[in-house]
Amino acid sequence: MESPKFSPDLVAPCGMNCGVCKAYLAYSRGVPNKRGSVTHCQGCLPRNKNCFIKRGCPKLSKNTIRFCYECENMPCSNLDRVDRRYRKRYGASLVGNLREIEESGVDSFLKKQTVKYRCPECGDVLSIHDGKCYVCGQTPEQRQTR
Ligand SMILES: [Zn+2]
């Protein structure tokens, strides 16, 4: 089964691939939002989200750079804070993503993301945040008991 392709438009300036975010997956896979039970998001760039990293950065707010790696001060304290949280909680580094994009390009980065977050059950995408597949419902617990 062919995995869905990630789009470069869904890679945020901080190195986050919104394609593996649970709010994007809930939105794009049509998970119903009953009484605000799940967050729906179209991705940071498509919805022009003004996150604290962007707000705190003159280059990002004026769109003079596309990715944080283009900045000589990377990582700034804001990016460093998120990066630490992602490394600790989700086993992924946003700064690591950015270095990968800088070295091999966004397409190669996204190809690796497809492999890394592929659902073993249906071939869709596992969320970086909860390890769940929003198409077939596969959970990390189910994978452990195999
Ligand atoms: Zn699945």
PDB file of C-alpha atoms and ligand atoms in Angstrom:
ATOM      1  CA  MET A   1       0.000   0.000   0.000  1.00  0.00           C
ATOM      2  CA  GLU A   2       1.341   3.385  -0.880  1.00  0.00           C
ATOM      3  CA  SER A   3       1.793   5.874   1.934  1.00  0.00           C
ATOM      4  CA  PRO A   4       0.364   9.359   1.598  1.00  0.00           C
ATOM      5  CA  LYS A   5       2.981  11.920   0.665  1.00  0.00           C
ATOM      6  CA  PHE A   6       3.872  14.780   2.971  1.00  0.00           C
ATOM      7  CA  SER A   7       3.798  18.254   1.541  1.00  0.00           C
ATOM      8  CA  PRO A   8       6.648  20.790   1.906  1.00  0.00           C
ATOM      9  CA  ASP A   9       3.957  23.392   2.623  1.00  0.00           C
ATOM     10  CA  LEU A  10       3.265  21.522   5.835  1.00  0.00           C
ATOM     11  CA  VAL A  11       6.773  21.905   7.211  1.00  0.00           C
ATOM     12  CA  ALA A  12       6.780  24.815   9.636  1.00  0.00           C
ATOM     13  CA  PRO A  13       9.741  27.206   9.901  1.00  0.00           C
ATOM     14  CA  CYS A  14      10.725  25.565  13.230  1.00  0.00           C
ATOM     15  CA  GLY A  15      11.243  22.181  11.536  1.00  0.00           C
ATOM     16  CA  MET A  16       7.940  20.661  12.656  1.00  0.00           C
ATOM     17  CA  ASN A  17       6.305  18.475  10.025  1.00  0.00           C
ATOM     18  CA  CYS A  18       2.626  19.307  10.540  1.00  0.00           C
ATOM     19  CA  GLY A  19       1.830  16.139   8.558  1.00  0.00           C
ATOM     20  CA  VAL A  20       2.539  14.064  11.689  1.00  0.00           C
ATOM     21  CA  CYS A  21       0.792  16.415  14.136  1.00  0.00           C
ATOM     22  CA  LYS A  22      -2.309  14.931  15.751  1.00  0.00           C
ATOM     23  CA  ALA A  23      -4.362  18.101  15.213  1.00  0.00           C
ATOM     24  CA  TYR A  24      -3.555  18.041  11.493  1.00  0.00           C
ATOM     25  CA  LEU A  25      -4.246  14.300  11.230  1.00  0.00           C
ATOM     26  CA  ALA A  26      -7.581  14.668  13.046  1.00  0.00           C
ATOM     27  CA  TYR A  27      -8.508  17.454  10.622  1.00  0.00           C
ATOM     28  CA  SER A  28      -7.242  15.872   7.404  1.00  0.00           C
ATOM     29  CA  ARG A  29      -8.520  12.343   8.179  1.00  0.00           C
ATOM     30  CA  GLY A  30     -11.965  13.624   9.070  1.00  0.00           C
ATOM     31  CA  VAL A  31     -12.060  12.727  12.780  1.00  0.00           C
ATOM     32  CA  PRO A  32     -15.265  14.344  14.043  1.00  0.00           C
ATOM     33  CA  ASN A  33     -14.761  17.119  16.546  1.00  0.00           C
ATOM     34  CA  LYS A  34     -17.537  16.323  19.011  1.00  0.00           C
ATOM     35  CA  ARG A  35     -17.905  19.080  21.588  1.00  0.00           C
ATOM     36  CA  GLY A  36     -14.332  20.182  21.040  1.00  0.00           C
ATOM     37  CA  SER A  37     -12.935  16.732  21.884  1.00  0.00           C
ATOM     38  CA  VAL A  38     -10.167  16.955  19.301  1.00  0.00           C
ATOM     39  CA  THR A  39      -8.224  19.896  17.971  1.00  0.00           C
ATOM     40  CA  HIS A  40      -8.443  20.465  14.231  1.00  0.00           C
ATOM     41  CA  CYS A  41      -5.594  22.274  12.486  1.00  0.00           C
ATOM     42  CA  GLN A  42      -4.765  22.703   8.801  1.00  0.00           C
ATOM     43  CA  GLY A  43      -1.082  23.134   9.566  1.00  0.00           C
ATOM     44  CA  CYS A  44       0.916  26.084  10.889  1.00  0.00           C
ATOM     45  CA  LEU A  45       1.705  27.632   7.498  1.00  0.00           C
ATOM     46  CA  PRO A  46      -1.681  27.087   5.776  1.00  0.00           C
ATOM     47  CA  ARG A  47      -3.515  28.738   8.647  1.00  0.00           C
ATOM     48  CA  ASN A  48      -0.800  31.351   9.085  1.00  0.00           C
ATOM     49  CA  LYS A  49      -0.458  30.531  12.734  1.00  0.00           C
ATOM     50  CA  ASN A  50       1.256  33.181  14.768  1.00  0.00           C
ATOM     51  CA  CYS A  51       3.081  30.954  17.242  1.00  0.00           C
ATOM     52  CA  PHE A  52       5.418  32.251  19.926  1.00  0.00           C
ATOM     53  CA  ILE A  53       8.480  31.432  17.867  1.00  0.00           C
ATOM     54  CA  LYS A  54       7.214  33.476  14.945  1.00  0.00           C
ATOM     55  CA  ARG A  55       6.000  36.325  17.162  1.00  0.00           C
ATOM     56  CA  GLY A  56       9.391  36.463  18.867  1.00  0.00           C
ATOM     57  CA  CYS A  57      11.353  36.565  15.626  1.00  0.00           C
ATOM     58  CA  PRO A  58      11.628  39.632  13.360  1.00  0.00           C
ATOM     59  CA  LYS A  59      12.876  37.484  10.459  1.00  0.00           C
ATOM     60  CA  LEU A  60       9.971  35.063  10.570  1.00  0.00           C
ATOM     61  CA  SER A  61       7.341  37.728  11.133  1.00  0.00           C
ATOM     62  CA  LYS A  62       8.638  39.674   8.114  1.00  0.00           C
ATOM     63  CA  ASN A  63       9.025  36.482   6.064  1.00  0.00           C
ATOM     64  CA  THR A  64      12.670  37.179   5.293  1.00  0.00           C
ATOM     65  CA  ILE A  65      13.465  33.520   6.013  1.00  0.00           C
ATOM     66  CA  ARG A  66      11.508  30.327   5.296  1.00  0.00           C
ATOM     67  CA  PHE A  67      13.189  28.040   7.849  1.00  0.00           C
ATOM     68  CA  CYS A  68      14.941  28.748  11.125  1.00  0.00           C
ATOM     69  CA  TYR A  69      18.168  27.151   9.845  1.00  0.00           C
ATOM     70  CA  GLU A  70      18.607  30.208   7.612  1.00  0.00           C
ATOM     71  CA  CYS A  71      19.144  32.241  10.776  1.00  0.00           C
ATOM     72  CA  GLU A  72      22.652  32.526  12.181  1.00  0.00           C
ATOM     73  CA  ASN A  73      21.236  32.505  15.714  1.00  0.00           C
ATOM     74  CA  MET A  74      19.562  29.117  15.448  1.00  0.00           C
ATOM     75  CA  PRO A  75      18.483  27.844  17.861  1.00  0.00           C
ATOM     76  CA  CYS A  76      17.138  30.932  19.595  1.00  0.00           C
ATOM     77  CA  SER A  77      15.866  30.398  23.141  1.00  0.00           C
ATOM     78  CA  ASN A  78      12.263  29.928  21.938  1.00  0.00           C
ATOM     79  CA  LEU A  79      13.165  27.246  19.400  1.00  0.00           C
ATOM     80  CA  ASP A  80      15.478  25.616  21.914  1.00  0.00           C
ATOM     81  CA  ARG A  81      12.605  25.362  24.394  1.00  0.00           C
ATOM     82  CA  VAL A  82      10.312  23.577  21.923  1.00  0.00           C
ATOM     83  CA  ASP A  83      13.158  21.411  20.698  1.00  0.00           C
ATOM     84  CA  ARG A  84      13.898  20.212  24.231  1.00  0.00           C
ATOM     85  CA  ARG A  85      10.240  19.368  24.773  1.00  0.00           C
ATOM     86  CA  TYR A  86      10.032  17.407  21.526  1.00  0.00           C
ATOM     87  CA  ARG A  87      13.217  15.501  22.239  1.00  0.00           C
ATOM     88  CA  LYS A  88      12.044  14.581  25.708  1.00  0.00           C
ATOM     89  CA  ARG A  89       8.388  13.813  25.040  1.00  0.00           C
ATOM     90  CA  TYR A  90       8.303  12.681  21.428  1.00  0.00           C
ATOM     91  CA  GLY A  91      11.829  11.435  20.730  1.00  0.00           C
ATOM     92  CA  ALA A  92      12.290  13.857  17.839  1.00  0.00           C
ATOM     93  CA  SER A  93      14.379  16.986  17.430  1.00  0.00           C
ATOM     94  CA  LEU A  94      13.079  19.976  15.495  1.00  0.00           C
ATOM     95  CA  VAL A  95      16.588  21.404  15.246  1.00  0.00           C
ATOM     96  CA  GLY A  96      17.664  17.982  13.965  1.00  0.00           C
ATOM     97  CA  ASN A  97      14.912  18.189  11.341  1.00  0.00           C
ATOM     98  CA  LEU A  98      16.101  21.651  10.322  1.00  0.00           C
ATOM     99  CA  ARG A  99      19.720  20.482   9.931  1.00  0.00           C
ATOM    100  CA  GLU A 100      18.478  17.567   7.837  1.00  0.00           C
ATOM    101  CA  ILE A 101      16.468  19.930   5.615  1.00  0.00           C
ATOM    102  CA  GLU A 102      19.453  22.243   5.278  1.00  0.00           C
ATOM    103  CA  GLU A 103      21.765  19.382   4.303  1.00  0.00           C
ATOM    104  CA  SER A 104      19.606  17.236   2.050  1.00  0.00           C
ATOM    105  CA  GLY A 105      16.569  19.327   1.182  1.00  0.00           C
ATOM    106  CA  VAL A 106      12.952  19.234   2.245  1.00  0.00           C
ATOM    107  CA  ASP A 107      11.925  16.447  -0.177  1.00  0.00           C
ATOM    108  CA  SER A 108      14.513  14.018   1.153  1.00  0.00           C
ATOM    109  CA  PHE A 109      13.541  14.944   4.709  1.00  0.00           C
ATOM    110  CA  LEU A 110       9.873  14.239   3.984  1.00  0.00           C
ATOM    111  CA  LYS A 111      10.697  10.906   2.351  1.00  0.00           C
ATOM    112  CA  LYS A 112      12.392   9.798   5.570  1.00  0.00           C
ATOM    113  CA  GLN A 113       9.464  11.074   7.615  1.00  0.00           C
ATOM    114  CA  THR A 114       7.137   8.859   5.566  1.00  0.00           C
ATOM    115  CA  VAL A 115       9.145   5.792   6.554  1.00  0.00           C
ATOM    116  CA  LYS A 116       9.576   6.872  10.174  1.00  0.00           C
ATOM    117  CA  TYR A 117       5.887   7.545  10.813  1.00  0.00           C
ATOM    118  CA  ARG A 118       4.319   4.882   8.597  1.00  0.00           C
ATOM    119  CA  CYS A 119       1.420   2.963  10.143  1.00  0.00           C
ATOM    120  CA  PRO A 120       2.331  -0.764  10.033  1.00  0.00           C
ATOM    121  CA  GLU A 121      -1.344  -1.650   9.804  1.00  0.00           C
ATOM    122  CA  CYS A 122      -2.697   0.476   6.957  1.00  0.00           C
ATOM    123  CA  GLY A 123       0.263   2.466   5.605  1.00  0.00           C
ATOM    124  CA  ASP A 124      -1.093   5.852   6.631  1.00  0.00           C
ATOM    125  CA  VAL A 125       0.598   8.108   9.183  1.00  0.00           C
ATOM    126  CA  LEU A 126       1.309   7.647  12.892  1.00  0.00           C
ATOM    127  CA  SER A 127       1.127  10.854  14.886  1.00  0.00           C
ATOM    128  CA  ILE A 128       4.321  12.089  16.484  1.00  0.00           C
ATOM    129  CA  HIS A 129       2.291  13.183  19.514  1.00  0.00           C
ATOM    130  CA  ASP A 130       0.355  10.065  20.514  1.00  0.00           C
ATOM    131  CA  GLY A 131       1.659   7.371  18.154  1.00  0.00           C
ATOM    132  CA  LYS A 132      -1.872   6.806  16.853  1.00  0.00           C
ATOM    133  CA  CYS A 133      -3.054   6.228  13.303  1.00  0.00           C
ATOM    134  CA  TYR A 134      -6.041   8.451  12.555  1.00  0.00           C
ATOM    135  CA  VAL A 135      -7.191   6.223   9.680  1.00  0.00           C
ATOM    136  CA  CYS A 136      -7.272   2.672  11.115  1.00  0.00           C
ATOM    137  CA  GLY A 137      -7.036   3.520  14.820  1.00  0.00           C
ATOM    138  CA  GLN A 138      -3.774   1.651  15.426  1.00  0.00           C
ATOM    139  CA  THR A 139      -2.282   2.613  18.836  1.00  0.00           C
ATOM    140  CA  PRO A 140       1.197   2.243  20.382  1.00  0.00           C
ATOM    141  CA  GLU A 141      -0.287  -0.252  22.896  1.00  0.00           C
ATOM    142  CA  GLN A 142      -1.490  -2.505  20.093  1.00  0.00           C
ATOM    143  CA  ARG A 143       1.942  -2.478  18.504  1.00  0.00           C
ATOM    144  CA  GLN A 144       3.630  -3.422  21.785  1.00  0.00           C
ATOM    145  CA  THR A 145       1.539  -6.553  22.300  1.00  0.00           C
ATOM    146  CA  ARG A 146       2.471  -8.076  18.965  1.00  0.00           C
TER     147      ARG A 146
HETATM  148 ZN    ZN B   1      -3.260   2.888  10.146  1.00  0.00          ZN
END
